[in-house]
């Protein structure tokens, strides 16, 4: 149960305020769309994307040990963050 809560809290916090949530807010704010339809479509899309991530992680586990995979993921986040910072200063 501890692992479940850890994964839930981590993914929940990571999803708050991201582009996916903002897109869902925009769809839900369109008065012509059913809120249940927006919720269902967004939830199914998140389930599908998460399923792909689990499959990719399971496949990566076969070729990489846990430490390098964490390093690769961490480096990816640092690189993406750095690119976002550079983009901010280029736009300014």
Coordinates of N, CA, C and O in Angstrom, one line a residue:
X1 N 0.8 -1.2 0.0 CA 0.0 0.0 0.0 C 0.9 1.3 0.0 O 0.5 2.3 -0.6
X2 N 2.0 1.2 0.7 CA 2.9 2.3 0.7 C 3.4 2.7 -0.7 O 3.5 3.9 -1.1
X3 N 3.8 1.7 -1.5 CA 4.2 1.9 -2.9 C 3.1 2.5 -3.7 O 3.3 3.5 -4.5
X4 N 1.9 2.0 -3.5 CA 0.7 2.6 -4.3 C 0.5 4.1 -3.9 O 0.4 4.9 -4.8
X5 N 0.6 4.4 -2.7 CA 0.4 5.8 -2.3 C 1.5 6.7 -2.8 O 1.3 7.8 -3.2
X6 N 2.7 6.2 -2.7 CA 3.9 6.9 -3.2 C 3.8 7.2 -4.7 O 4.0 8.3 -5.1
X7 N 3.4 6.2 -5.5 CA 3.2 6.4 -6.9 C 2.0 7.4 -7.2 O 2.1 8.3 -8.0
X8 N 0.9 7.2 -6.5 CA -0.3 8.0 -6.6 C 0.1 9.5 -6.4 O -0.2 10.4 -7.2
X9 N 0.7 9.8 -5.2 CA 1.0 11.2 -4.8 C 2.0 11.8 -5.8 O 1.8 12.9 -6.3
X10 N 3.0 11.0 -6.2 CA 4.0 11.5 -7.2 C 3.4 11.9 -8.5 O 3.6 13.0 -9.0
X11 N 2.6 11.0 -9.1 CA 2.0 11.3 -10.4 C 1.0 12.4 -10.2 O 0.9 13.3 -11.1
X12 N 0.2 12.3 -9.2 CA -0.9 13.4 -9.0 C -0.2 14.8 -8.9 O -0.7 15.7 -9.6
X13 N 0.8 14.9 -8.1 CA 1.5 16.2 -8.0 C 2.2 16.6 -9.3 O 2.2 17.8 -9.7
X14 N 2.7 15.6 -10.0 CA 3.4 15.9 -11.3 C 2.4 16.4 -12.4 O 2.7 17.2 -13.2
X15 N 1.2 15.9 -12.3 CA 0.1 16.3 -13.3 C -0.5 17.6 -13.0 O -1.1 18.2 -13.9
X16 N -0.4 18.1 -11.7 CA -1.1 19.4 -11.4 C -0.5 20.5 -12.2 O 0.7 20.7 -12.2
X17 N -1.3 21.2 -12.9 CA -0.8 22.4 -13.6 C 0.0 22.2 -14.9 O 0.5 23.1 -15.5
X18 N 0.0 20.9 -15.3 CA 0.8 20.6 -16.6 C -0.1 20.9 -17.8 O -1.3 21.3 -17.7
X19 N 0.5 20.8 -19.0 CA -0.3 21.1 -20.2 C -1.5 20.3 -20.4 O -2.5 20.7 -20.9
X20 N -1.5 19.0 -19.9 CA -2.6 18.1 -20.0 C -3.8 18.7 -19.2 O -4.9 18.7 -19.7
X21 N -3.5 19.1 -18.0 CA -4.6 19.6 -17.1 C -5.1 20.9 -17.7 O -6.3 21.1 -17.7
X22 N -4.2 21.7 -18.2 CA -4.7 23.0 -18.7 C -5.6 22.8 -20.0 O -6.6 23.5 -20.2
X23 N -5.2 21.8 -20.8 CA -6.0 21.5 -22.0 C -7.4 21.0 -21.5 O -8.4 21.4 -22.1
X24 N -7.4 20.2 -20.5 CA -8.7 19.6 -20.0 C -9.5 20.8 -19.4 O -10.8 20.8 -19.7
X25 N -8.9 21.7 -18.7 CA -9.7 22.9 -18.2 C -10.3 23.6 -19.4 O -11.5 24.0 -19.3
X26 N -9.5 23.8 -20.5 CA -10.1 24.6 -21.6 C -11.2 23.8 -22.3 O -12.3 24.4 -22.6
X27 N -11.1 22.5 -22.4 CA -12.2 21.7 -23.0 C -13.4 21.8 -22.1 O -14.6 21.9 -22.6
X28 N -13.2 21.7 -20.8 CA -14.4 21.7 -19.8 C -15.0 23.1 -19.8 O -16.2 23.2 -19.5
X29 N -14.3 24.1 -20.1 CA -14.9 25.5 -20.0 C -15.7 25.8 -21.3 O -16.4 26.8 -21.3
X30 N -15.6 25.0 -22.3 CA -16.4 25.1 -23.5 C -17.8 24.7 -23.2 O -18.1 23.5 -23.0
X31 N -18.8 25.6 -23.1 CA -20.1 25.3 -22.8 C -20.8 24.2 -23.6 O -21.8 23.6 -23.2
X32 N -20.3 24.0 -24.8 CA -21.0 23.1 -25.8 C -20.6 21.6 -25.5 O -21.1 20.8 -26.2
X33 N -19.7 21.4 -24.6 CA -19.2 20.0 -24.4 C -19.7 19.5 -23.0 O -19.7 20.2 -22.0
X34 N -20.1 18.3 -23.0 CA -20.5 17.6 -21.8 C -19.3 17.5 -20.9 O -18.2 17.0 -21.3
X35 N -19.5 17.8 -19.6 CA -18.4 17.7 -18.6 C -18.0 16.2 -18.4 O -16.9 15.9 -18.3
X36 N -19.0 15.3 -18.5 CA -18.8 13.9 -18.3 C -18.0 13.4 -19.5 O -17.1 12.6 -19.3
X37 N -18.3 13.9 -20.7 CA -17.5 13.5 -21.9 C -16.1 14.0 -21.8 O -15.1 13.2 -22.1
X38 N -15.9 15.2 -21.4 CA -14.5 15.7 -21.2 C -13.7 14.9 -20.2 O -12.6 14.5 -20.4
X39 N -14.4 14.6 -19.0 CA -13.7 13.8 -18.0 C -13.4 12.5 -18.5 O -12.3 12.0 -18.4
X40 N -14.3 11.8 -19.2 CA -14.1 10.4 -19.7 C -13.0 10.4 -20.7 O -12.1 9.5 -20.7
X41 N -13.0 11.3 -21.7 CA -12.0 11.3 -22.7 C -10.6 11.6 -22.1 O -9.6 11.0 -22.5
X42 N -10.5 12.6 -21.2 CA -9.2 12.9 -20.6 C -8.7 11.8 -19.8 O -7.5 11.5 -19.8
X43 N -9.6 11.1 -19.0 CA -9.2 10.0 -18.2 C -8.7 8.9 -19.0 O -7.7 8.3 -18.7
X44 N -9.4 8.5 -20.1 CA -9.0 7.5 -21.0 C -7.6 7.8 -21.6 O -6.8 6.9 -21.8
X45 N -7.4 9.0 -22.0 CA -6.2 9.4 -22.6 C -5.0 9.3 -21.6 O -3.9 8.8 -22.0
X46 N -5.3 9.7 -20.4 CA -4.2 9.5 -19.3 C -3.9 8.1 -19.1 O -2.8 7.7 -18.9
X47 N -5.0 7.2 -19.0 CA -4.8 5.8 -18.8 C -3.9 5.2 -20.0 O -3.0 4.4 -19.8
X48 N -4.3 5.6 -21.2 CA -3.5 5.1 -22.4 C -2.1 5.5 -22.3 O -1.1 4.7 -22.6
X49 N -1.8 6.8 -22.0 CA -0.4 7.3 -22.0 C 0.3 6.6 -20.8 O 1.5 6.3 -21.0
X50 N -0.3 6.4 -19.7 CA 0.3 5.7 -18.6 C 0.6 4.3 -18.9 O 1.7 3.8 -18.6
X51 N -0.3 3.6 -19.6 CA -0.1 2.3 -20.1 C 1.2 2.2 -21.0 O 2.0 1.3 -20.8
X52 N 1.3 3.1 -21.9 CA 2.5 3.1 -22.7 C 3.8 3.3 -21.9 O 4.8 2.7 -22.1
X53 N 3.7 4.2 -20.9 CA 4.9 4.5 -20.0 C 5.2 3.2 -19.2 O 6.4 2.9 -19.1
X54 N 4.2 2.5 -18.7 CA 4.5 1.3 -18.0 C 5.1 0.2 -18.9 O 6.1 -0.4 -18.5
X55 N 4.6 0.1 -20.1 CA 5.2 -0.9 -21.1 C 6.7 -0.5 -21.4 O 7.6 -1.3 -21.5
X56 N 6.9 0.8 -21.6 CA 8.3 1.3 -21.9 C 9.2 1.0 -20.7 O 10.3 0.6 -20.9
X57 N 8.7 1.3 -19.5 CA 9.5 1.1 -18.3 C 9.8 -0.4 -18.1 O 10.9 -0.7 -17.7
X58 N 8.8 -1.2 -18.4 CA 9.1 -2.7 -18.2 C 10.1 -3.2 -19.3 O 10.9 -4.0 -18.9
X59 N 10.0 -2.6 -20.5 CA 11.0 -3.0 -21.5 C 12.4 -2.5 -21.2 O 13.4 -3.2 -21.3
X60 N 12.4 -1.3 -20.7 CA 13.7 -0.7 -20.3 C 14.3 -1.5 -19.1 O 15.6 -1.6 -19.0
X61 N 13.5 -2.0 -18.2 CA 14.0 -2.7 -17.1 C 14.8 -4.0 -17.5 O 15.7 -4.4 -16.8
X62 N 14.4 -4.5 -18.6 CA 15.1 -5.7 -19.1 C 16.5 -5.4 -19.5 O 17.4 -6.3 -19.5
X63 N 16.8 -4.2 -20.0 CA 18.1 -3.9 -20.5 C 18.9 -2.9 -19.6 O 20.1 -2.8 -19.7
X64 N 18.3 -2.3 -18.7 CA 18.9 -1.3 -17.8 C 18.7 -1.7 -16.3 O 17.6 -2.1 -16.0
X65 N 19.7 -1.4 -15.5 CA 19.4 -1.6 -14.1 C 18.7 -0.4 -13.5 O 18.6 0.7 -14.2
X66 N 18.2 -0.4 -12.3 CA 17.4 0.7 -11.8 C 18.2 2.0 -11.7 O 17.7 3.1 -12.0
X67 N 19.4 2.0 -11.3 CA 20.2 3.2 -11.1 C 20.4 3.9 -12.4 O 20.1 5.1 -12.5
X68 N 20.9 3.3 -13.5 CA 21.0 4.0 -14.7 C 19.7 4.6 -15.2 O 19.7 5.7 -15.8
X69 N 18.6 3.9 -15.1 CA 17.3 4.3 -15.5 C 16.9 5.6 -14.7 O 16.4 6.6 -15.3
X70 N 17.2 5.6 -13.4 CA 16.9 6.8 -12.6 C 17.8 8.0 -13.1 O 17.4 9.1 -13.2
X71 N 19.1 7.7 -13.4 CA 20.0 8.7 -13.9 C 19.5 9.3 -15.2 O 19.6 10.5 -15.5
X72 N 19.1 8.4 -16.1 CA 18.6 8.8 -17.4 C 17.4 9.7 -17.3 O 17.3 10.8 -17.9
X73 N 16.4 9.3 -16.5 CA 15.2 10.1 -16.2 C 15.6 11.4 -15.6 O 15.0 12.4 -16.0
X74 N 16.4 11.4 -14.6 CA 16.8 12.6 -13.9 C 17.5 13.6 -14.9 O 17.2 14.8 -14.9
X75 N 18.4 13.1 -15.7 CA 19.1 13.9 -16.7 C 18.2 14.5 -17.7 O 18.3 15.6 -18.1
X76 N 17.2 13.6 -18.1 CA 16.2 14.1 -19.0 C 15.4 15.3 -18.5 O 15.2 16.3 -19.2
X77 N 15.0 15.2 -17.2 CA 14.3 16.3 -16.6 C 15.2 17.6 -16.5 O 14.7 18.7 -16.7
X78 N 16.5 17.4 -16.1 CA 17.4 18.5 -16.0 C 17.6 19.2 -17.4 O 17.5 20.4 -17.5
X79 N 17.7 18.4 -18.5 CA 17.9 18.9 -19.8 C 16.7 19.7 -20.2 O 16.8 20.8 -20.8
X80 N 15.5 19.1 -20.0 CA 14.2 19.8 -20.4 C 14.1 21.1 -19.6 O 13.7 22.1 -20.2
X81 N 14.4 21.0 -18.3 CA 14.3 22.3 -17.5 C 15.3 23.3 -18.0 O 15.0 24.5 -18.1
X82 N 16.5 22.9 -18.4 CA 17.5 23.8 -18.9 C 17.1 24.5 -20.2 O 17.2 25.7 -20.4
X83 N 16.5 23.6 -21.1 CA 16.0 24.2 -22.3 C 14.8 25.1 -22.1 O 14.8 26.2 -22.8
X84 N 14.0 24.9 -21.2 CA 12.9 25.8 -20.9 C 13.4 27.1 -20.3 O 12.9 28.2 -20.7
X85 N 14.4 27.1 -19.5 CA 15.1 28.3 -19.0 C 15.7 29.1 -20.1 O 15.5 30.3 -20.2
X86 N 16.4 28.4 -21.0 CA 17.1 29.1 -22.1 C 16.0 29.7 -23.0 O 16.2 30.9 -23.5
X87 N 14.9 29.0 -23.3 CA 13.8 29.5 -24.1 C 13.2 30.8 -23.5 O 12.9 31.7 -24.2
X88 N 13.1 30.8 -22.2 CA 12.5 31.9 -21.5 C 13.4 33.2 -21.7 O 12.9 34.3 -22.0
X89 N 14.7 33.0 -21.6 CA 15.6 34.2 -21.8 C 15.8 34.6 -23.3 O 16.0 35.7 -23.6
X90 N 15.6 33.6 -24.2 CA 15.6 34.0 -25.6 C 14.4 34.8 -26.0 O 14.5 35.7 -26.8
X91 N 13.2 34.5 -25.4 CA 12.0 35.1 -25.7 C 11.9 36.5 -25.1 O 11.2 37.4 -25.5
X92 N 12.7 36.7 -24.0 CA 12.6 38.0 -23.3 C 13.3 39.1 -24.0 O 13.9 39.2 -24.9

